[in-house]
Amino acid sequence: MRPLVLSLALLPSLAVAQEAEGQRFQLERTDNGLVRLDRQTGAISLCREDNGTLSCRMAADERAAYEQELDLLEKRVSALEDQLEQGRVSRDLPGEAEIEQSLSIMERFMRRFMAIIEEFTAERDQQEQAPDRT
């Protein structure tokens, strides 16, 4: 994994960006460089200053969790690709019967919906035509 490289000249503007993000990241100096804490995820990155740039790498335990998640995702992708190859996942479009059934349901829905609208409109018209008896 490539380290994140930042110019040290950007550190003041980084502080402004941090404030704009609601203090998501916190940078702390250590004897060996900087530690960056992501306050939303809890991820910790170890950063070093080198030739005017700041390089950050994931901490060892974060890296292990990251690698584990990648392995899990690779297995899931492989399983889905196997299903596609074996034809267990259908790519077919719906048939005429399914389309007709869907349209029939939609037509019933729209007819019922329009009837409800007509009922409300009729009630409103009756209220507008009723004389004021006060």
Coordinates of N, CA and C in Angstrom, one line a residue:
M1 N 0.8 -1.2 0.0 CA 0.0 0.0 0.0 C 0.9 1.2 0.0
R2 N 0.5 2.2 -0.8 CA 1.3 3.4 -0.9 C 1.0 4.3 0.3
P3 N 2.0 4.9 0.9 CA 1.7 5.8 2.0 C 1.1 7.1 1.5
L4 N 0.4 7.8 2.4 CA -0.1 9.1 2.1 C 1.0 10.1 2.3
V5 N 1.2 10.9 1.2 CA 2.3 11.9 1.3 C 1.7 13.3 1.2
L6 N 2.1 14.1 2.2 CA 1.6 15.5 2.3 C 2.8 16.4 2.4
S7 N 2.7 17.6 1.8 CA 3.7 18.5 2.0 C 3.6 19.2 3.4
L8 N 4.7 19.4 4.1 CA 4.7 20.1 5.4 C 4.1 21.5 5.2
A9 N 4.3 22.1 4.1 CA 3.7 23.4 3.8 C 2.2 23.4 3.9
L10 N 1.6 22.3 3.8 CA 0.1 22.2 3.8 C -0.4 22.0 5.3
L11 N 0.5 21.8 6.2 CA 0.0 21.6 7.6 C -0.8 22.7 8.1
P12 N -0.5 24.0 7.9 CA -1.4 25.0 8.4 C -2.8 25.0 7.8
S13 N -2.8 24.7 6.5 CA -4.1 24.6 5.8 C -4.8 23.3 6.2
L14 N -4.1 22.3 6.5 CA -4.7 21.1 7.0 C -5.4 21.4 8.3
A15 N -4.9 22.2 9.2 CA -5.5 22.5 10.5 C -6.8 23.2 10.2
V16 N -6.9 24.1 9.2 CA -8.1 24.7 8.9 C -9.1 23.7 8.3
A17 N -8.6 22.8 7.5 CA -9.5 21.8 6.9 C -10.1 20.9 8.0
Q18 N -9.2 20.6 9.0 CA -9.7 19.8 10.2 C -10.8 20.5 10.9
E19 N -10.7 21.8 11.1 CA -11.8 22.5 11.8 C -13.0 22.5 11.0
A20 N -12.9 22.6 9.7 CA -14.1 22.6 8.8 C -14.8 21.2 8.8
E21 N -14.0 20.1 9.0 CA -14.6 18.8 9.1 C -15.1 18.5 10.5
G22 N -15.1 19.4 11.4 CA -15.6 19.1 12.7 C -14.6 18.3 13.5
Q23 N -13.3 18.6 13.3 CA -12.3 18.0 14.0 C -12.3 16.5 13.8
R24 N -12.4 16.0 12.6 CA -12.4 14.6 12.3 C -11.0 14.0 12.6
F25 N -10.0 14.6 12.2 CA -8.6 14.1 12.4 C -7.9 14.9 13.5
Q26 N -7.1 14.2 14.3 CA -6.3 14.9 15.3 C -4.8 14.4 15.1
L27 N -3.9 15.4 15.0 CA -2.5 15.1 14.8 C -1.8 15.3 16.1
E28 N -1.0 14.4 16.6 CA -0.2 14.5 17.8 C 1.3 14.2 17.5
R29 N 2.2 15.1 17.9 CA 3.6 14.8 17.8 C 4.1 13.8 18.8
T30 N 5.0 12.9 18.3 CA 5.6 11.9 19.1 C 7.1 12.0 18.9
D31 N 7.9 11.2 19.6 CA 9.3 11.2 19.4 C 9.7 10.7 18.0
N32 N 8.9 9.9 17.4 CA 9.2 9.3 16.1 C 8.5 10.0 14.9
G33 N 7.7 11.0 15.2 CA 7.0 11.7 14.1 C 5.6 12.2 14.6
L34 N 4.6 11.8 13.9 CA 3.2 12.2 14.2 C 2.3 11.0 14.2
V35 N 1.3 11.1 15.0 CA 0.2 10.1 15.0 C -1.1 10.8 14.6
R36 N -1.8 10.2 13.6 CA -3.0 10.8 13.1 C -4.2 9.9 13.6
L37 N -5.1 10.5 14.3 CA -6.3 9.8 14.7 C -7.5 10.2 14.0
D38 N -8.2 9.3 13.4 CA -9.5 9.6 12.7 C -10.6 9.4 13.8
R39 N -11.1 10.5 14.2 CA -12.1 10.5 15.3 C -13.4 9.8 14.9
Q40 N -13.7 9.7 13.6 CA -15.0 9.0 13.2 C -14.8 7.5 13.2
T41 N -13.7 7.0 12.7 CA -13.5 5.6 12.6 C -12.6 5.0 13.7
G42 N -11.8 5.8 14.3 CA -10.9 5.3 15.3 C -9.6 4.8 14.7
A43 N -9.4 4.9 13.4 CA -8.2 4.5 12.7 C -7.0 5.4 13.1
I44 N -5.9 4.7 13.3 CA -4.7 5.5 13.7 C -3.6 5.3 12.6
S45 N -3.0 6.4 12.2 CA -2.0 6.3 11.2 C -0.7 6.9 11.8
L46 N 0.4 6.2 11.5 CA 1.7 6.7 11.9 C 2.3 7.5 10.8
C47 N 2.7 8.8 11.1 CA 3.2 9.7 10.1 C 4.7 10.1 10.4
R48 N 5.5 10.3 9.4 CA 6.8 10.8 9.6 C 7.1 11.9 8.6
E49 N 7.9 12.9 9.1 CA 8.3 14.0 8.3 C 9.6 13.6 7.6
D50 N 9.7 13.8 6.3 CA 10.9 13.4 5.6 C 11.0 14.3 4.3
N51 N 12.1 15.1 4.3 CA 12.4 16.0 3.2 C 11.2 17.0 2.9
G52 N 10.6 17.5 3.9 CA 9.5 18.5 3.8 C 8.2 17.9 3.5
T53 N 8.0 16.5 3.5 CA 6.7 15.9 3.3 C 6.3 15.1 4.5
L54 N 5.1 14.8 4.6 CA 4.5 14.0 5.7 C 4.0 12.7 5.1
S55 N 4.6 11.6 5.5 CA 4.1 10.3 5.0 C 3.4 9.5 6.1
C56 N 2.2 9.1 5.9 CA 1.4 8.4 6.9 C 1.1 7.0 6.4
R57 N 1.2 6.0 7.4 CA 0.9 4.6 7.1 C 0.0 4.1 8.2
M58 N -0.8 3.1 7.9 CA -1.7 2.5 8.9 C -0.9 1.8 9.9
A59 N -1.4 1.8 11.1 CA -0.8 1.1 12.2 C -1.0 -0.4 11.9
A60 N -0.1 -1.3 12.5 CA -0.1 -2.7 12.2 C -1.5 -3.4 12.4
D61 N -2.2 -3.1 13.5 CA -3.5 -3.7 13.7 C -4.5 -3.2 12.7
E62 N -4.4 -2.0 12.3 CA -5.4 -1.5 11.3 C -5.1 -2.1 10.0
R63 N -3.8 -2.3 9.7 CA -3.4 -3.0 8.4 C -3.9 -4.4 8.4
A64 N -3.8 -5.1 9.5 CA -4.3 -6.5 9.6 C -5.8 -6.6 9.3
A65 N -6.6 -5.6 9.9 CA -8.0 -5.6 9.7 C -8.4 -5.2 8.3
Y66 N -7.6 -4.3 7.7 CA -7.8 -3.9 6.3 C -7.6 -5.1 5.4
E67 N -6.5 -5.9 5.6 CA -6.2 -7.0 4.8 C -7.2 -8.1 5.0
Q68 N -7.7 -8.3 6.2 CA -8.8 -9.3 6.4 C -10.1 -8.9 5.7
E69 N -10.4 -7.6 5.7 CA -11.6 -7.2 4.9 C -11.4 -7.4 3.4
L70 N -10.2 -7.1 2.9 CA -10.0 -7.3 1.5 C -10.1 -8.8 1.1
D71 N -9.6 -9.7 2.0 CA -9.7 -11.1 1.7 C -11.2 -11.6 1.7
L72 N -12.0 -11.0 2.6 CA -13.4 -11.4 2.7 C -14.1 -10.9 1.4
L73 N -13.8 -9.7 1.0 CA -14.4 -9.2 -0.2 C -14.0 -9.9 -1.5
E74 N -12.7 -10.4 -1.5 CA -12.2 -11.2 -2.7 C -13.0 -12.5 -2.7
K75 N -13.2 -13.1 -1.6 CA -14.0 -14.4 -1.5 C -15.4 -14.2 -2.0
R76 N -16.0 -13.1 -1.6 CA -17.4 -12.8 -2.0 C -17.5 -12.6 -3.5
V77 N -16.5 -11.8 -4.1 CA -16.5 -11.6 -5.5 C -16.3 -12.9 -6.2
S78 N -15.4 -13.8 -5.8 CA -15.2 -15.1 -6.4 C -16.4 -15.9 -6.4
A79 N -17.1 -15.9 -5.2 CA -18.4 -16.7 -5.1 C -19.4 -16.2 -6.1
L80 N -19.6 -14.9 -6.2 CA -20.5 -14.4 -7.2 C -20.2 -14.7 -8.6
E81 N -18.9 -14.6 -8.9 CA -18.4 -15.0 -10.3 C -18.7 -16.4 -10.6
D82 N -18.5 -17.3 -9.6 CA -18.8 -18.7 -9.8 C -20.3 -18.9 -10.0
Q83 N -21.1 -18.2 -9.3 CA -22.6 -18.3 -9.5 C -22.9 -17.9 -10.9
L84 N -22.3 -16.9 -11.4 CA -22.6 -16.4 -12.8 C -22.2 -17.4 -13.8
E85 N -21.0 -18.0 -13.6 CA -20.5 -19.0 -14.5 C -21.4 -20.3 -14.6
Q86 N -21.9 -20.7 -13.4 CA -22.7 -21.9 -13.3 C -24.2 -21.6 -13.7
G87 N -24.5 -20.3 -14.0 CA -25.8 -20.0 -14.4 C -26.9 -20.0 -13.3
R88 N -26.4 -19.9 -12.1 CA -27.4 -19.8 -10.9 C -28.0 -18.4 -10.8
V89 N -27.3 -17.4 -11.4 CA -27.9 -16.1 -11.3 C -28.5 -15.8 -12.7
S90 N -29.8 -15.5 -12.7 CA -30.5 -15.3 -13.9 C -30.3 -13.8 -14.4
R91 N -30.0 -13.7 -15.7 CA -29.9 -12.4 -16.3 C -31.0 -12.2 -17.3
D92 N -32.0 -13.0 -17.3 CA -33.1 -12.9 -18.2 C -34.1 -11.8 -17.8
L93 N -34.6 -11.2 -18.9 CA -35.6 -10.2 -18.7 C -37.0 -10.8 -18.3
P94 N -37.9 -10.1 -17.7 CA -39.1 -10.7 -17.4 C -39.9 -11.1 -18.6
G95 N -40.7 -12.2 -18.5 CA -41.5 -12.7 -19.6 C -42.8 -11.8 -19.8
E96 N -43.5 -12.1 -20.8 CA -44.8 -11.4 -21.1 C -45.8 -11.5 -19.9
A97 N -45.8 -12.7 -19.3 CA -46.8 -12.9 -18.2 C -46.4 -12.1 -17.1
E98 N -45.1 -12.0 -16.7 CA -44.7 -11.1 -15.6 C -45.0 -9.7 -15.9
I99 N -44.8 -9.2 -17.1 CA -45.0 -7.8 -17.5 C -46.5 -7.5 -17.4
E100 N -47.3 -8.4 -17.9 CA -48.8 -8.2 -17.8 C -49.2 -8.2 -16.4
Q101 N -48.7 -9.0 -15.5 CA -49.1 -9.1 -14.1 C -48.7 -7.8 -13.5
S102 N -47.5 -7.3 -13.7 CA -47.1 -6.0 -13.1 C -47.9 -4.8 -13.6
L103 N -48.2 -4.8 -14.9 CA -49.0 -3.7 -15.4 C -50.5 -3.8 -14.8
S104 N -51.0 -5.0 -14.6 CA -52.3 -5.1 -14.0 C -52.3 -4.6 -12.6
I105 N -51.3 -4.9 -11.9 CA -51.2 -4.4 -10.5 C -51.1 -2.8 -10.5
M106 N -50.3 -2.3 -11.4 CA -50.1 -0.9 -11.5 C -51.4 -0.2 -11.9
E107 N -52.1 -0.8 -12.8 CA -53.4 -0.2 -13.3 C -54.4 -0.2 -12.1
R108 N -54.5 -1.3 -11.4 CA -55.4 -1.3 -10.2 C -55.0 -0.3 -9.2
F109 N -53.7 -0.1 -8.9 CA -53.3 0.9 -8.0 C -53.7 2.3 -8.5
M110 N -53.4 2.6 -9.7 CA -53.7 3.9 -10.3 C -55.2 4.2 -10.2
R111 N -56.1 3.2 -10.6 CA -57.5 3.4 -10.6 C -58.0 3.7 -9.1
R112 N -57.5 3.0 -8.2 CA -57.9 3.2 -6.8 C -57.4 4.5 -6.3
F113 N -56.2 4.9 -6.7 CA -55.6 6.2 -6.3 C -56.4 7.3 -6.8
M114 N -56.8 7.2 -8.1 CA -57.6 8.3 -8.7 C -58.9 8.4 -8.1
A115 N -59.5 7.3 -7.7 CA -60.8 7.3 -7.0 C -60.7 8.0 -5.7
I116 N -59.6 7.8 -5.0 CA -59.4 8.5 -3.7 C -59.3 10.0 -3.9
I117 N -58.6 10.4 -5.0 CA -58.4 11.8 -5.3 C -59.8 12.4 -5.6
E118 N -60.5 11.7 -6.4 CA -61.9 12.2 -6.8 C -62.7 12.4 -5.5
E119 N -62.6 11.5 -4.6 CA -63.4 11.5 -3.3 C -63.0 12.8 -2.5
F120 N -61.7 13.0 -2.4 CA -61.2 14.2 -1.7 C -61.6 15.5 -2.4
T121 N -61.6 15.5 -3.7 CA -62.0 16.7 -4.5 C -63.5 16.9 -4.3
A122 N -64.3 15.9 -4.3 CA -65.7 16.1 -4.1 C -66.0 16.6 -2.7
E123 N -65.3 16.1 -1.7 CA -65.5 16.6 -0.3 C -65.1 18.0 -0.2
R124 N -64.0 18.4 -0.8 CA -63.6 19.8 -0.8 C -64.6 20.7 -1.5
D125 N -65.1 20.3 -2.6 CA -66.1 21.1 -3.3 C -67.4 21.2 -2.5
Q126 N -67.8 20.2 -1.8 CA -69.0 20.3 -0.9 C -68.7 21.3 0.2
Q127 N -67.6 21.3 0.8 CA -67.3 22.2 1.9 C -67.2 23.6 1.4
E128 N -66.7 23.8 0.2 CA -66.7 25.2 -0.4 C -68.1 25.7 -0.7
Q129 N -69.0 24.8 -1.1 CA -70.3 25.2 -1.5 C -71.3 25.3 -0.3
A130 N -70.9 24.8 0.8 CA -71.8 24.8 2.0 C -71.9 26.3 2.5
P131 N -73.1 26.7 2.8 CA -73.2 28.1 3.3 C -72.6 28.3 4.7
D132 N -72.2 29.5 5.0 CA -71.6 29.8 6.3 C -72.8 30.1 7.2
R133 N -73.0 29.4 8.2 CA -74.2 29.6 9.1 C -73.9 30.3 10.4
T134 N -72.9 31.1 10.4 CA -72.5 31.9 11.6 C -73.0 33.2 11.5

